Short mmCIF file of C-alpha atoms in Angstrom, two decimals:
data_model
loop_
_atom_site.label_atom_id
_atom_site.label_comp_id
_atom_site.label_asym_id
_atom_site.label_seq_id
_atom_site.Cartn_x
_atom_site.Cartn_y
_atom_site.Cartn_z
CA ALA A 1 9.93 76.17 90.57
CA GLN A 2 12.14 79.16 91.23
CA LYS A 3 14.46 78.44 94.10
CA VAL A 4 17.89 79.15 95.54
CA THR A 5 19.63 76.61 97.75
CA GLN A 6 22.55 77.32 100.01
CA ALA A 7 23.17 73.94 101.57
CA GLN A 8 25.92 75.13 103.91
CA THR A 9 24.31 76.62 106.97
CA GLU A 10 27.53 77.52 108.73
CA ILE A 11 31.21 77.35 107.87
CA SER A 12 34.11 77.97 110.21
CA VAL A 13 37.66 78.54 109.00
CA VAL A 14 40.89 79.88 110.36
CA GLU A 15 42.27 83.10 108.96
CA LYS A 16 44.15 82.78 105.66
CA GLU A 17 42.25 79.67 104.63
CA ASP A 18 40.37 79.71 101.35
CA VAL A 19 36.65 79.06 101.59
CA THR A 20 33.93 78.42 99.00
CA LEU A 21 30.28 79.16 99.57
CA ASP A 22 27.94 77.13 97.42
CA CYS A 23 24.81 78.36 95.67
CA VAL A 24 22.53 76.24 93.50
CA TYR A 25 19.50 77.72 91.78
CA GLU A 26 16.44 76.44 89.95
CA THR A 27 14.59 78.27 87.22
CA ARG A 28 13.00 77.64 83.86
CA ASP A 29 13.57 81.18 82.70
CA THR A 30 16.31 81.76 80.16
CA THR A 31 16.97 85.30 81.34
CA TYR A 32 17.78 85.68 84.99
CA TYR A 33 20.18 87.44 87.31
CA LEU A 34 22.17 86.09 90.22
CA PHE A 35 23.43 88.06 93.17
CA TRP A 36 25.60 87.65 96.23
CA TYR A 37 25.11 89.81 99.30
CA LYS A 38 27.10 90.02 102.53
CA GLN A 39 25.35 90.70 105.83
CA PRO A 40 27.75 91.69 108.61
CA PRO A 41 26.56 91.74 112.23
CA SER A 42 25.34 95.32 111.75
CA GLY A 43 22.51 93.93 109.63
CA GLU A 44 22.78 95.76 106.34
CA LEU A 45 22.93 93.66 103.18
CA VAL A 46 25.96 94.70 101.19
CA PHE A 47 25.83 94.06 97.46
CA LEU A 48 28.82 92.05 96.22
CA ILE A 49 28.08 90.98 92.66
CA ARG A 50 25.40 90.65 89.99
CA ARG A 51 25.68 88.22 87.09
CA ASN A 52 23.23 87.77 84.21
CA SER A 53 22.41 84.39 82.72
CA PHE A 54 24.15 85.15 79.44
CA ASP A 55 27.48 85.89 81.00
CA GLU A 56 29.23 82.79 82.27
CA GLN A 57 32.59 84.43 82.68
CA ASN A 58 34.06 83.95 86.10
CA GLU A 59 34.87 87.10 87.97
CA ILE A 60 37.59 88.04 90.41
CA SER A 61 37.58 91.07 92.65
CA GLY A 62 40.50 91.16 95.02
CA ARG A 63 40.21 88.15 97.32
CA TYR A 64 36.72 87.37 96.05
CA SER A 65 35.93 85.24 93.03
CA TRP A 66 32.75 83.82 91.57
CA ASN A 67 32.25 80.71 89.47
CA PHE A 68 29.04 80.68 87.43
CA GLN A 69 28.19 77.38 85.74
CA LYS A 70 24.87 77.09 83.95
CA SER A 71 25.43 73.39 83.31
CA THR A 72 25.17 72.70 87.04
CA SER A 73 22.98 75.72 87.90
CA SER A 74 25.55 76.91 90.36
CA PHE A 75 27.00 80.29 91.28
CA ASN A 76 29.68 79.64 93.87
CA PHE A 77 31.63 82.25 95.77
CA THR A 78 35.22 81.81 96.91
CA ILE A 79 37.11 83.92 99.40
CA THR A 80 40.86 83.52 99.16
CA ALA A 81 43.03 84.03 102.23
CA SER A 82 40.05 84.71 104.45
CA GLN A 83 40.18 87.41 107.11
CA VAL A 84 38.27 87.95 110.34
CA VAL A 85 36.41 90.84 108.67
CA ASP A 86 34.93 88.34 106.23
CA SER A 87 32.84 86.90 109.07
CA ALA A 88 29.23 87.47 108.07
CA VAL A 89 26.16 85.80 106.65
CA TYR A 90 26.30 85.51 102.88
CA PHE A 91 23.19 85.31 100.75
CA CYS A 92 22.81 84.15 97.19
CA ALA A 93 19.74 85.45 95.36
CA LEU A 94 17.96 85.17 92.02
CA THR A 95 15.73 87.48 90.02
CA PHE A 96 14.31 87.57 86.51
CA TYR A 97 13.73 89.68 83.45
CA ASN A 98 11.57 92.73 84.10
CA THR A 99 11.33 92.27 87.83
CA ASP A 100 13.64 93.07 90.70
CA LYS A 101 11.92 90.78 93.17
CA LEU A 102 14.69 88.72 94.70
CA ILE A 103 14.42 85.08 95.68
CA PHE A 104 16.93 84.44 98.43
CA GLY A 105 18.68 81.37 99.67
CA THR A 106 18.68 80.77 103.41
CA GLY A 107 22.21 82.12 103.78
CA THR A 108 25.56 80.73 104.89
CA ARG A 109 27.11 82.00 108.09
CA LEU A 110 30.87 82.26 107.73
CA GLN A 111 33.02 82.53 110.82
CA VAL A 112 36.69 83.29 110.36
CA PHE A 113 38.81 82.75 113.46
CA PRO A 114 42.15 84.44 114.02
CA ASP B 1 26.42 106.05 96.62
CA VAL B 2 22.88 104.83 97.02
CA LYS B 3 21.53 105.30 100.48
CA VAL B 4 18.54 103.42 101.82
CA THR B 5 17.68 104.62 105.30
CA GLN B 6 15.40 102.89 107.74
CA SER B 7 14.36 105.28 110.46
CA SER B 8 14.22 102.83 113.36
CA ARG B 9 16.88 100.22 114.01
CA TYR B 10 15.37 98.69 117.13
CA LEU B 11 11.75 98.75 118.23
CA VAL B 12 9.82 97.03 120.98
CA LYS B 13 6.04 97.11 120.63
CA ARG B 14 3.13 95.54 122.43
CA THR B 15 0.73 93.06 120.90
CA GLY B 16 -2.09 94.88 119.18
CA GLU B 17 -0.20 98.13 118.62
CA LYS B 18 -0.05 99.74 115.21
CA VAL B 19 3.53 99.87 113.99
CA PHE B 20 5.07 101.99 111.24
CA LEU B 21 8.42 101.17 109.71
CA GLU B 22 9.75 103.95 107.52
CA CYS B 23 12.19 103.71 104.65
CA VAL B 24 13.69 106.48 102.53
CA GLN B 25 15.98 106.21 99.51
CA ASP B 26 17.92 109.08 98.00
CA MET B 27 18.59 107.90 94.43
CA ASP B 28 15.25 108.52 92.75
CA HIS B 29 14.64 104.80 92.42
CA GLU B 30 11.27 103.68 91.11
CA ASN B 31 11.18 100.33 92.87
CA MET B 32 11.01 99.79 96.60
CA PHE B 33 10.64 96.59 98.60
CA TRP B 34 10.03 95.32 102.10
CA TYR B 35 11.53 92.00 103.14
CA ARG B 36 11.37 90.08 106.35
CA GLN B 37 14.33 88.03 107.56
CA ASP B 38 14.01 85.07 109.90
CA PRO B 39 16.59 82.45 110.90
CA GLY B 40 16.59 79.47 108.59
CA LEU B 41 14.14 81.11 106.19
CA GLY B 42 16.31 83.72 104.53
CA LEU B 43 14.59 86.86 103.31
CA ARG B 44 11.00 86.81 102.19
CA LEU B 45 9.23 89.53 100.24
CA ILE B 46 6.30 91.19 102.00
CA TYR B 47 5.29 94.00 99.60
CA PHE B 48 6.81 95.98 96.81
CA SER B 49 6.06 99.11 94.85
CA TYR B 50 6.99 100.08 91.30
CA ASP B 51 5.77 103.65 91.54
CA VAL B 52 4.13 106.21 93.77
CA LYS B 53 0.78 105.01 95.09
CA MET B 54 1.34 101.60 93.53
CA LYS B 55 1.79 98.48 95.62
CA GLU B 56 1.83 94.77 95.02
CA LYS B 57 1.78 91.84 97.39
CA GLY B 58 4.85 89.74 97.81
CA ASP B 59 5.04 86.23 99.20
CA ILE B 60 3.94 86.93 102.78
CA PRO B 61 1.68 90.03 102.84
CA GLU B 62 -0.74 88.83 105.52
CA GLY B 63 -0.82 91.12 108.52
CA TYR B 64 0.97 93.95 106.71
CA SER B 65 0.12 96.93 104.56
CA VAL B 66 2.26 99.56 102.86
CA SER B 67 2.10 103.17 101.81
CA ARG B 68 3.98 104.99 99.09
CA GLU B 69 2.84 108.60 98.91
CA LYS B 70 6.20 109.92 97.71
CA LYS B 71 8.72 108.30 95.42
CA GLU B 72 11.51 108.29 97.98
CA ARG B 73 9.50 106.91 100.90
CA PHE B 74 8.00 103.47 101.43
CA SER B 75 6.32 102.63 104.72
CA LEU B 76 5.48 99.23 106.12
CA ILE B 77 2.50 99.12 108.47
CA LEU B 78 1.56 96.47 110.96
CA GLU B 79 -2.07 97.26 111.71
CA SER B 80 -2.16 95.14 114.87
CA ALA B 81 1.22 93.74 115.80
CA SER B 82 1.46 90.13 116.87
CA THR B 83 4.30 88.19 118.43
CA ASN B 84 4.85 86.19 115.23
CA GLN B 85 5.80 89.44 113.54
CA THR B 86 8.90 89.71 115.71
CA SER B 87 11.60 89.78 113.08
CA MET B 88 14.19 91.78 111.20
CA TYR B 89 12.70 93.95 108.45
CA LEU B 90 14.75 95.11 105.51
CA CYS B 91 13.84 97.79 103.01
CA ALA B 92 15.35 97.84 99.53
CA SER B 93 15.23 99.91 96.37
CA SER B 94 16.26 99.60 92.73
CA LEU B 95 16.31 101.78 89.67
CA GLY B 96 13.24 100.88 87.59
CA VAL B 97 11.07 98.11 86.29
CA ARG B 98 11.79 98.91 82.65
CA ILE B 99 15.43 98.12 83.19
CA SER B 100 16.23 94.52 84.01
CA GLY B 101 19.06 93.24 86.11
CA ASN B 102 19.17 96.25 88.40
CA THR B 103 21.25 96.19 91.50
CA ILE B 104 18.97 96.10 94.52
CA TYR B 105 20.21 98.13 97.48
CA PHE B 106 19.25 97.45 101.07
CA GLY B 107 18.92 99.45 104.23
CA GLU B 108 20.44 98.51 107.57
CA GLY B 109 17.34 96.74 108.80
CA SER B 110 14.85 97.27 111.60
CA TRP B 111 14.74 94.80 114.45
CA LEU B 112 11.17 94.59 115.70
CA THR B 113 10.21 92.77 118.88
CA VAL B 114 6.53 92.36 119.70
CA VAL B 115 5.81 91.47 123.32
#
């Protein structure tokens, strides 16, 4: 089965806290791609990162970092020193070689309070 | 920057009406997609297209059809709207099927309410 699980439905933190959003995926394919998108209240899905299955290097972009571990089929997303503007729904998604059809998790709603 | 534009942000339609949701992308992308987003279900693929006049069913095509007469435009059609089609609809595009691992870009979404 091809599946993405985001077990955290909603997370609330206070500004400046660090927060990690979990993503676990299932696939039998050896070539696949993982994505994170941010959906602010305006509705648009904003692309954050793409990672292919052959690249397990962690990535950092400003306050954002991603931890990809094939051994546990996880692609977790950490926001350091969270800000109110980080409040959004975050989606993890999966796609495969030669297709761009995304399989989405159900999303995690992050609320950052001042 | 890639721009995916959905013509209508908010629509209210009556049961039985025919509804058109329009999507235009400006980056000459080959692939275009329509997703539906519902609370607790994430995004689900309705239809997609890899080229002009080509279309393929996604996971939940029932009650929908699509049209792709030009490369930049992909329309979602509800032939006879029903209340269970009240949802947020998101259009997306990506570069091409012969290139794997494309970034998929999304529009702002269309909130459809069927009464």
